[in-house]
mmCIF file of C-alpha atoms in Angstrom:
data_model
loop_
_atom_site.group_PDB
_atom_site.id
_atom_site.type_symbol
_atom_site.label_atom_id
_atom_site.label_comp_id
_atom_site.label_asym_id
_atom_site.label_seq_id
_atom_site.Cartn_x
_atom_site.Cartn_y
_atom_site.Cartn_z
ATOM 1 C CA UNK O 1 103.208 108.727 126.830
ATOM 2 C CA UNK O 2 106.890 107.274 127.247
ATOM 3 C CA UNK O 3 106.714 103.934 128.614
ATOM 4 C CA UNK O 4 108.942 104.899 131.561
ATOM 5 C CA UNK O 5 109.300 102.240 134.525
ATOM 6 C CA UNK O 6 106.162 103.273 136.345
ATOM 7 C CA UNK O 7 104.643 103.359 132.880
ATOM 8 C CA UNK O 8 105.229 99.660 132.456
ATOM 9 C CA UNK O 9 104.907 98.355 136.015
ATOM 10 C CA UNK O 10 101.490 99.603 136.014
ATOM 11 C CA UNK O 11 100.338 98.365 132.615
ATOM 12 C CA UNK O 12 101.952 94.707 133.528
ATOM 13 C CA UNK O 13 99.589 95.051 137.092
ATOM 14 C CA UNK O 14 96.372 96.402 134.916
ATOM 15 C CA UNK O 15 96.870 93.237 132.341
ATOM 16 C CA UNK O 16 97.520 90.845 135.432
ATOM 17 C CA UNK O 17 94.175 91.638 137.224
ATOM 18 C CA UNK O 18 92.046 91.959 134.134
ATOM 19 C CA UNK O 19 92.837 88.499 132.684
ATOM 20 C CA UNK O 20 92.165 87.169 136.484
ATOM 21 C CA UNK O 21 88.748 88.445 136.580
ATOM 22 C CA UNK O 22 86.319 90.239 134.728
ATOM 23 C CA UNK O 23 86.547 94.450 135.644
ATOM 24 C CA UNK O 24 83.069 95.940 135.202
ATOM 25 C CA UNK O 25 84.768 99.577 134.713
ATOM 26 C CA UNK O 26 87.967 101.681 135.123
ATOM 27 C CA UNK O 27 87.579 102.295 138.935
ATOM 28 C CA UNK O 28 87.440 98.590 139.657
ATOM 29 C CA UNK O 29 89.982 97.780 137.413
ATOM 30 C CA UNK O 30 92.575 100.477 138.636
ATOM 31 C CA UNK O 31 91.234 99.130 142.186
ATOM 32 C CA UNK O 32 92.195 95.867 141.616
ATOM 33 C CA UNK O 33 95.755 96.681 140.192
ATOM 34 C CA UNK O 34 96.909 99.230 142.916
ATOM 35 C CA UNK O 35 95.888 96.825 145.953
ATOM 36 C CA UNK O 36 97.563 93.650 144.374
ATOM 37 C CA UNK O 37 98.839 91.171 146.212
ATOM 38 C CA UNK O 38 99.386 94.345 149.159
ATOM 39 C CA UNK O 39 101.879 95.693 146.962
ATOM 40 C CA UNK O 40 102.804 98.830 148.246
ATOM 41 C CA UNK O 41 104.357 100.405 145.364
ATOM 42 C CA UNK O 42 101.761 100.046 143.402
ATOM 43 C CA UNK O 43 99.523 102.349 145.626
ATOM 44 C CA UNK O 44 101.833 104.935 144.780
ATOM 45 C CA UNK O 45 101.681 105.217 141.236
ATOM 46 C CA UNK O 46 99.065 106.961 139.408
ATOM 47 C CA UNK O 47 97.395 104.226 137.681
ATOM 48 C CA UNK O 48 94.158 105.778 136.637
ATOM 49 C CA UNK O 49 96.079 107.735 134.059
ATOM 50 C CA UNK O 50 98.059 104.365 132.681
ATOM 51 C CA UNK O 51 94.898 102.939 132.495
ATOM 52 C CA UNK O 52 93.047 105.158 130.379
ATOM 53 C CA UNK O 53 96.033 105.646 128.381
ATOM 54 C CA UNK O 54 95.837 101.859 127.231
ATOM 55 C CA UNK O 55 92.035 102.692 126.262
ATOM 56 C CA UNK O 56 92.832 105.708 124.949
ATOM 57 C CA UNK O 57 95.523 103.830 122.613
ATOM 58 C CA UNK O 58 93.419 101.085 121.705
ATOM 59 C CA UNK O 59 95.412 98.214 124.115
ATOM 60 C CA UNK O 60 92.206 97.914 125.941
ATOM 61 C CA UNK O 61 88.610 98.552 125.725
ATOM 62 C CA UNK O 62 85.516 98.346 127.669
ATOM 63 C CA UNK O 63 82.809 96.030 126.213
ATOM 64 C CA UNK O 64 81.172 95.441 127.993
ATOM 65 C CA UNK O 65 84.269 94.616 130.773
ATOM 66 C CA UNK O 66 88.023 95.423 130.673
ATOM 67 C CA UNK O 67 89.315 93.542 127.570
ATOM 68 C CA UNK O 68 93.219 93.776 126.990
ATOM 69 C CA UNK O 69 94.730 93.576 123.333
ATOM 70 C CA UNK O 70 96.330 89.947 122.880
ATOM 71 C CA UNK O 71 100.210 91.683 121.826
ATOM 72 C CA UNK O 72 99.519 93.243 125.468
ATOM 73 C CA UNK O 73 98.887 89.970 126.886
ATOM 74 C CA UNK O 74 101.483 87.516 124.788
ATOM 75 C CA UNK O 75 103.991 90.634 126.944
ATOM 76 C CA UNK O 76 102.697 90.019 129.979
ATOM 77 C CA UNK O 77 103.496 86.518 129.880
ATOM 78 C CA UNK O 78 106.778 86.607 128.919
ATOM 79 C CA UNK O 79 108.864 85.276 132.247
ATOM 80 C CA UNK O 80 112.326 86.060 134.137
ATOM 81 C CA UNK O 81 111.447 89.836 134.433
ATOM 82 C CA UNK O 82 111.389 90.070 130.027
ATOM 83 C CA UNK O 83 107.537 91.007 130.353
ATOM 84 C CA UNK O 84 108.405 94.443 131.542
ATOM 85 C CA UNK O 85 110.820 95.066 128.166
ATOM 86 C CA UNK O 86 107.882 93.486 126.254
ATOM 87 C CA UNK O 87 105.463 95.559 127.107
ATOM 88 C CA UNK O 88 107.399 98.980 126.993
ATOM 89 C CA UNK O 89 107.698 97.774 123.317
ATOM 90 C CA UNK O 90 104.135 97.311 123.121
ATOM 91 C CA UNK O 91 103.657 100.665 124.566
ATOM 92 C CA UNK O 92 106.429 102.493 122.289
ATOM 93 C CA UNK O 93 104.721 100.757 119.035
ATOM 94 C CA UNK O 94 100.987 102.065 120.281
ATOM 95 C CA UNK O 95 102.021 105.783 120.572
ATOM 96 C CA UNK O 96 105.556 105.972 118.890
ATOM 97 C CA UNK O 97 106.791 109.535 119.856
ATOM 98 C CA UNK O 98 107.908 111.229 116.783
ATOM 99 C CA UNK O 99 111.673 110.707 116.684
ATOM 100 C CA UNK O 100 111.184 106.910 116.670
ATOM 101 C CA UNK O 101 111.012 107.759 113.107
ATOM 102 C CA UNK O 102 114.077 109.989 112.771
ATOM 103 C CA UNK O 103 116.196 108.418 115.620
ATOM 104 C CA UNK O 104 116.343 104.266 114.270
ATOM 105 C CA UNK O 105 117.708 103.558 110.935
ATOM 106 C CA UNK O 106 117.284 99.597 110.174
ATOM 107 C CA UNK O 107 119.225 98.322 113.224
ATOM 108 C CA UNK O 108 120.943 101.226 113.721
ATOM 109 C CA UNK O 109 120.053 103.846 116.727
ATOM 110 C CA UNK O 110 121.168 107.828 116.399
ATOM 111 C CA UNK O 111 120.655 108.690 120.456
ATOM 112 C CA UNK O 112 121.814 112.097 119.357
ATOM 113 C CA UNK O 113 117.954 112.331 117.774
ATOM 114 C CA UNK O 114 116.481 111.711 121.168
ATOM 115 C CA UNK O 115 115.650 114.352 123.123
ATOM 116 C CA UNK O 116 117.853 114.042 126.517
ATOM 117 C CA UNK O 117 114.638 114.031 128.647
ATOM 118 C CA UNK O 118 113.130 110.711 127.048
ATOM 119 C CA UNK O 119 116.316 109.253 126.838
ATOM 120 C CA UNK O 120 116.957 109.565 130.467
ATOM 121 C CA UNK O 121 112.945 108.419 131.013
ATOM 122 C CA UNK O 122 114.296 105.307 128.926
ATOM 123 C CA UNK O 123 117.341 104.221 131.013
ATOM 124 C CA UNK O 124 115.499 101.543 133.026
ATOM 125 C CA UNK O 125 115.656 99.596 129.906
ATOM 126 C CA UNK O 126 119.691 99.819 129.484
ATOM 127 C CA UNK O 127 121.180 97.502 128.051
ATOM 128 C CA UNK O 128 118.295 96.329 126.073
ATOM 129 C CA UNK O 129 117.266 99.643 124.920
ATOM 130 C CA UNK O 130 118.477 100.010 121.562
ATOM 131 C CA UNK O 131 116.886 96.422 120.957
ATOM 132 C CA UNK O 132 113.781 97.723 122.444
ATOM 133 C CA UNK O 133 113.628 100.987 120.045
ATOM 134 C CA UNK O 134 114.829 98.597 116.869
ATOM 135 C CA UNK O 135 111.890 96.464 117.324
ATOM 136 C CA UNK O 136 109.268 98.792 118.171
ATOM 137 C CA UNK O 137 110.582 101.026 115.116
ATOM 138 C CA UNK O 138 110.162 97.849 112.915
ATOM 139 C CA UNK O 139 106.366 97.134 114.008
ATOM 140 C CA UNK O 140 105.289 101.353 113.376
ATOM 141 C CA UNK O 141 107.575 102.446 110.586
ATOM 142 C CA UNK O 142 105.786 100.391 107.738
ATOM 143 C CA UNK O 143 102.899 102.371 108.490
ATOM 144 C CA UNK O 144 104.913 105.822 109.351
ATOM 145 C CA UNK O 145 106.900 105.864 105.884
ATOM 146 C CA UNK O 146 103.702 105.272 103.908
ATOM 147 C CA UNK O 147 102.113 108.101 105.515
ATOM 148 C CA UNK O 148 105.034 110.378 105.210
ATOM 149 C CA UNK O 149 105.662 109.230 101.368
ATOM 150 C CA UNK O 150 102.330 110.166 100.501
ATOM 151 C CA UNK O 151 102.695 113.545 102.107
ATOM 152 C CA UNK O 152 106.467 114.296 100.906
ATOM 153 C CA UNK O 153 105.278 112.780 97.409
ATOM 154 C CA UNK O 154 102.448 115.542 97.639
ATOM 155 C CA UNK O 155 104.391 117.929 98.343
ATOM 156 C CA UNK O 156 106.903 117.416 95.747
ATOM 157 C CA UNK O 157 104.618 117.093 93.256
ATOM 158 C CA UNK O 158 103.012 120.664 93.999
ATOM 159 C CA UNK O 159 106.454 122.161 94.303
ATOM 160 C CA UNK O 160 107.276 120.964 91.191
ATOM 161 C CA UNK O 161 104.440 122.472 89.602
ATOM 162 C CA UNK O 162 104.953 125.938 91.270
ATOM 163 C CA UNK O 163 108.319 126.031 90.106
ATOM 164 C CA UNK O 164 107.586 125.322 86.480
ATOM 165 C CA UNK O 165 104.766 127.904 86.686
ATOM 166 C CA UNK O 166 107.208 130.305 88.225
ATOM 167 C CA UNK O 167 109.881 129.540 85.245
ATOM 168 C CA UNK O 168 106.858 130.420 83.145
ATOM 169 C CA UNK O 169 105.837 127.382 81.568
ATOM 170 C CA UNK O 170 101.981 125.680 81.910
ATOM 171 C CA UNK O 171 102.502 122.466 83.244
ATOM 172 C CA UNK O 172 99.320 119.864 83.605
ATOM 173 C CA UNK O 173 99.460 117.551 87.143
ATOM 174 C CA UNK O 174 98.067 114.645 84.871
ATOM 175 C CA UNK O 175 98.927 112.035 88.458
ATOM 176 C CA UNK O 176 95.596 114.022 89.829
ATOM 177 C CA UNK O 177 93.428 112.499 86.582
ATOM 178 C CA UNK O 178 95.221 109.167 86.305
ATOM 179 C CA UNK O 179 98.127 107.122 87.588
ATOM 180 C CA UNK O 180 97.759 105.285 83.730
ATOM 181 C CA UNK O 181 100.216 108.159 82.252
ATOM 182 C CA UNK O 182 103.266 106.743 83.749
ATOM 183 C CA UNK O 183 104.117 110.455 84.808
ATOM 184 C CA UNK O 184 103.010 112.985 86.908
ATOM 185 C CA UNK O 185 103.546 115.871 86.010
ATOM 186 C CA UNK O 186 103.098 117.227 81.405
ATOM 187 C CA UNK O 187 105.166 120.331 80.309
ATOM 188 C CA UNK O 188 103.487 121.369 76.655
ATOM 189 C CA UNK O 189 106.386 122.947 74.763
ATOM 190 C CA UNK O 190 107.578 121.746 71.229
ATOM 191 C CA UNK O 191 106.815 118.175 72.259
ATOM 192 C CA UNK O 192 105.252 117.318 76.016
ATOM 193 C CA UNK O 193 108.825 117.289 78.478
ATOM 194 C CA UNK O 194 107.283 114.097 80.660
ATOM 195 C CA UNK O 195 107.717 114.621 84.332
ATOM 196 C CA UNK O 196 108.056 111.917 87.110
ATOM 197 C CA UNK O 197 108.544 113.394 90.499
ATOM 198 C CA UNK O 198 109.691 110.997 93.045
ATOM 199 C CA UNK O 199 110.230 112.683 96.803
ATOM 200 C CA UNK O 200 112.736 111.716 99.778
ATOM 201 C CA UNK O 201 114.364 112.783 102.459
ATOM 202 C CA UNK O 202 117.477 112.523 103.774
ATOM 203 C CA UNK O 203 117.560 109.026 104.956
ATOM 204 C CA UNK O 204 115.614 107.500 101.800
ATOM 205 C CA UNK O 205 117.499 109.318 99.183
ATOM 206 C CA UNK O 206 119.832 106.687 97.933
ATOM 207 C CA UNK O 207 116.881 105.104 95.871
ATOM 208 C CA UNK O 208 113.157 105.128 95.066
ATOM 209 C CA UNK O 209 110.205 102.875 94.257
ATOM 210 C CA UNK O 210 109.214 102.852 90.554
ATOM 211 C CA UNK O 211 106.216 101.208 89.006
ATOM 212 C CA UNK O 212 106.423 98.785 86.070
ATOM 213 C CA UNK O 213 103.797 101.345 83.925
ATOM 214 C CA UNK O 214 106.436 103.813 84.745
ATOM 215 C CA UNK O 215 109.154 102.557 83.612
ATOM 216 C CA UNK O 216 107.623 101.289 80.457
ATOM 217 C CA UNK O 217 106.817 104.753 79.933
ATOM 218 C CA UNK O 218 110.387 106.212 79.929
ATOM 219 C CA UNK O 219 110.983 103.698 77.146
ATOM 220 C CA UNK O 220 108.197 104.668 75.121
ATOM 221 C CA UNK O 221 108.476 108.746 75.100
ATOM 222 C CA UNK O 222 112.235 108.505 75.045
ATOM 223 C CA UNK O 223 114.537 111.707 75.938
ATOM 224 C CA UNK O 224 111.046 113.364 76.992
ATOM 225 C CA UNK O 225 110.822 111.572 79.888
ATOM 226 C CA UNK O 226 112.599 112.093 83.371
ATOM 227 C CA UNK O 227 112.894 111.775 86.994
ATOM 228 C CA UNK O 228 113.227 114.191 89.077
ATOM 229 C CA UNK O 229 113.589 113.601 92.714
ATOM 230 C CA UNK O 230 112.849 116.222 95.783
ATOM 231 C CA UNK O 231 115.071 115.550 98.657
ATOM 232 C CA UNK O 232 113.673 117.408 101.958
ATOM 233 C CA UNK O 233 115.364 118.147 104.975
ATOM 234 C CA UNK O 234 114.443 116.150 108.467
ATOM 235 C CA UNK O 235 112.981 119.286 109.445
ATOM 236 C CA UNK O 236 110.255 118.862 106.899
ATOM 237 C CA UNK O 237 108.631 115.942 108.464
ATOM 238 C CA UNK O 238 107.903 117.802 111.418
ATOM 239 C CA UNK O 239 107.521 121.393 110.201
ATOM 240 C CA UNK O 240 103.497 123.141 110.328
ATOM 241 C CA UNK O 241 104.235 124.128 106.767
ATOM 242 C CA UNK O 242 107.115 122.864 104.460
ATOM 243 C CA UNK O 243 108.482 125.392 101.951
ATOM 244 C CA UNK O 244 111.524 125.846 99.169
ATOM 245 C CA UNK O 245 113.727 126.188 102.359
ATOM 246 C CA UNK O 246 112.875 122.593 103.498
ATOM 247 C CA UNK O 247 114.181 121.406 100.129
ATOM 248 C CA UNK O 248 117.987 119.842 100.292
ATOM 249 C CA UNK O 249 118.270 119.061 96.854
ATOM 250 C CA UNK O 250 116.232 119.130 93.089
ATOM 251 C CA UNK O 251 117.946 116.548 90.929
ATOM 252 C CA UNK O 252 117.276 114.392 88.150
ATOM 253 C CA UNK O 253 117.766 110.911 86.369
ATOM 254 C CA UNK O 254 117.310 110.738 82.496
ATOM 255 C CA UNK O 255 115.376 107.226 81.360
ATOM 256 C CA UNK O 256 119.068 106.087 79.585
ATOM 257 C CA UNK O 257 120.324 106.154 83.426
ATOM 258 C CA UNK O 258 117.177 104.248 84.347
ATOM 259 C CA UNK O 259 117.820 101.655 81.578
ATOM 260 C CA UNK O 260 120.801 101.091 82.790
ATOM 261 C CA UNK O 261 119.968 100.787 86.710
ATOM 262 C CA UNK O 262 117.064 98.394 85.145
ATOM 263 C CA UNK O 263 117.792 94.821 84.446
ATOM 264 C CA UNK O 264 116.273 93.259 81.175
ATOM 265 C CA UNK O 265 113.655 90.831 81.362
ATOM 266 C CA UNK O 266 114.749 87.580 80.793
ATOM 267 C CA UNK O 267 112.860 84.024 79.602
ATOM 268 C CA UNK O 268 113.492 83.458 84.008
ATOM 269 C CA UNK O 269 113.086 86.539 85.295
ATOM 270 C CA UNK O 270 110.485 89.500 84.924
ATOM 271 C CA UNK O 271 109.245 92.235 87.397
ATOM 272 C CA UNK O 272 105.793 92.802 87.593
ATOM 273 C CA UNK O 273 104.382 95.388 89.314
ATOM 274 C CA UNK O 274 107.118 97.855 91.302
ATOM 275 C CA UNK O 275 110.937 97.808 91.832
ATOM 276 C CA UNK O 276 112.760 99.418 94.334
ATOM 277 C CA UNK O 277 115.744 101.006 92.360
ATOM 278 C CA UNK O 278 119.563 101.968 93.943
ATOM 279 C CA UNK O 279 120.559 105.254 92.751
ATOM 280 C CA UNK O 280 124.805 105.400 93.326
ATOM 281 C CA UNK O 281 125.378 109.272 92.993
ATOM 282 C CA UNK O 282 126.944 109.714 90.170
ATOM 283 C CA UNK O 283 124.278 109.030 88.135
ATOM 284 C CA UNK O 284 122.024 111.614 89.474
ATOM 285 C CA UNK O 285 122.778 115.278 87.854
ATOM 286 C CA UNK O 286 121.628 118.591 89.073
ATOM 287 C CA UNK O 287 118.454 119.949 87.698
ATOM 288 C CA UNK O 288 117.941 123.215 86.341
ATOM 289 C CA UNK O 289 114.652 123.421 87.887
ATOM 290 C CA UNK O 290 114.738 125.586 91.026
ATOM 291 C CA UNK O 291 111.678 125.821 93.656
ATOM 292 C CA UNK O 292 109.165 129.005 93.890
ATOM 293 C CA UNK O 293 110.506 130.908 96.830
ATOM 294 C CA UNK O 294 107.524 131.857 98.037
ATOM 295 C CA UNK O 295 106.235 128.064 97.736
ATOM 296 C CA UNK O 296 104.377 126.326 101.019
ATOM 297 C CA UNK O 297 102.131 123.583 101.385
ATOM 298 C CA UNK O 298 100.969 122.282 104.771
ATOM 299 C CA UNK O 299 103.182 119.851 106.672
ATOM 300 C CA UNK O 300 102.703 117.537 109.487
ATOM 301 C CA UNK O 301 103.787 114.519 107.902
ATOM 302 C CA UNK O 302 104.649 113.228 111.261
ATOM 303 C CA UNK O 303 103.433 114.758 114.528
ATOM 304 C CA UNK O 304 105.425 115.457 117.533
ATOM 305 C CA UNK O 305 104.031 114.302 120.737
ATOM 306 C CA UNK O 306 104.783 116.035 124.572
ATOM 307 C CA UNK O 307 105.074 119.834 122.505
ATOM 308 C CA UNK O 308 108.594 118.933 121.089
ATOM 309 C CA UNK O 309 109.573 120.358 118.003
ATOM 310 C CA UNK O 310 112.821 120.493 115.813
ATOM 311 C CA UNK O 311 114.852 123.272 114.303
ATOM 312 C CA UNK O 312 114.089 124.180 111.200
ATOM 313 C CA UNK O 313 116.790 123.912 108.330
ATOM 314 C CA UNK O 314 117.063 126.560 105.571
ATOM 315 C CA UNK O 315 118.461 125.801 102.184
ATOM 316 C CA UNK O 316 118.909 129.039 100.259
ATOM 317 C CA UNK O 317 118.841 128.104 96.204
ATOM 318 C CA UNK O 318 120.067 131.344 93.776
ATOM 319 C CA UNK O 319 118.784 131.733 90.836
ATOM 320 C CA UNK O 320 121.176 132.667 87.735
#
């Protein structure tokens, strides 16, 4: 649910009246809200389905009366009409809709990512909006791009495989026995090619996260070892199933580019236990490795809310 004005009016009554008094159940409590200090408006609005939306979201529960989330209270209380900005932020955060993701970029918003209905649904919060979105992106997409890394890094690591399998060559996922290797992905041949597969999409492709084991790794096997990164489409993150036609581009970093992207340790200065490494784009080359066609895992790394979907994007890739 959008927190459109009506949205947030009624969740800033439904917080007033349960912090006044205790609210044995959801009929007294929406009781209490609509009839207010004789507020008129409020009568109007359908507050039974705000107020089990704030249950349903986890802003308020019932035990064994109305109890209200302390970020929904420390909004409330905010003064000079801010509590109403407050609390749509408190309401974007609990049920982001799925383009928060796609739509805010560190402080920067992309409006042409929201759908035109939500956007208009938003208005109420002009000029503050893109402040509002910012923040509320902040607070969820911590927790959003872990989820979807661990997905897209699935799925990369599985297309990877099917490719190699469909070049003919028996490759061994050793990242399902052990993250010790420093690899994911074994390629027996005249000596083992070592394979790390690192997955992004569009927006995260300038870099990557590397662990120290893996980068001690590289320097151990040598010219065996190298990156290859999986860069999906948008349309991926949202897509039921994500195939070779979700895939923007296969390309790879050799471990004498990642020594030289990698500072030396020094008697002051040593990283521990990850690094997050800046890629500039010349350094990256194309791999030979091209997907299975017929490739498809399932998707859903993010789920739309309200029935919205994207366009999908197809990428054709030829093989020689």
């Amino acid at each position: 649910m959008l927190p459109i004005h009506g949205a947030a009016y009624s969740t800033l009554l439904l917080t007033h009246v349960a912090l006044l008094t205790a609210r044995r159940n959801v009929d007294e409590w929406v009781d209490a809200a609509r009839n207010i200090h004789g507020l008129q408006l409020a009568s109007q609005i359908e507050m039974r389905t705000y107020a089990q939306h704030l249950i349903d979201c986890g802003l308020a529960t019932m035990d064994p009366h109305i109890q209200i989330s302390p970020r929904l209270i420390a909004a409330a209380r905010f003064p000079d009409g801010r509590a109403m900005t407050h609390i749509a932020q408190v309401l974007l955060r609990a049920r982001p809709p799925f383009w928060l993701y796609l739509a805010v970029n560190g402080r920067r918003v992309q409006r042409e990512l929201i759908p035109t209905d939500d956007l208009r649904a938003l208005q109420w919060l002009e000029p503050r909006l893109n402040q509002v979105l910012v923040r509320s992106a902040a607070d969820v997409n911590a927790e959003v791009d872990d989820k979807a890394a661990k997905a897209l890094g699935d799925a990369a690591e599985l297309l990877m495989i099917a490719a190699l399998e469909y070049e003919g060559e028996q490759p061994v996922h050793v990242a399902k026995l052990s993250d010790a290797h420093g690899y994911d992905i074994e390629v027996p041949g005249r000596d083992i090619d070592c394979i790390e597969v690192k997955a992004a999409s569009l927006a995260t492709s300038g870099g990557f996260h590397i662990t120290r084991n893996e980068f001690e790794t590289a320097l151990y096997c040598g010219s065996r070892w190298r990156l290859v990164q999986v860069v999906f489409s948008n349309a991926a993150i949202l897509a039921d199933k994500i195939g070779a036609n979700h895939i923007e581009s296969i390309r790879e970093l050799s471990h004498e580019a990642l020594q030289r992207l990698i500072p030396a340790d020094t008697d002051t200065f040593r990283w521990e236990k990850s690094a997050r490494i800046s890629v500039p784009s010349n350094a990256w080359q194309d791999s030979e490795i091209l997907p299975d066609p017929d490739f498809i895992v399932p998707g859903r790394v993010l789920r739309p809310v309200g029935g919205l979907q994207q366009p999908e994007h197809h990428k054709t890739f030829d093989r020689a």
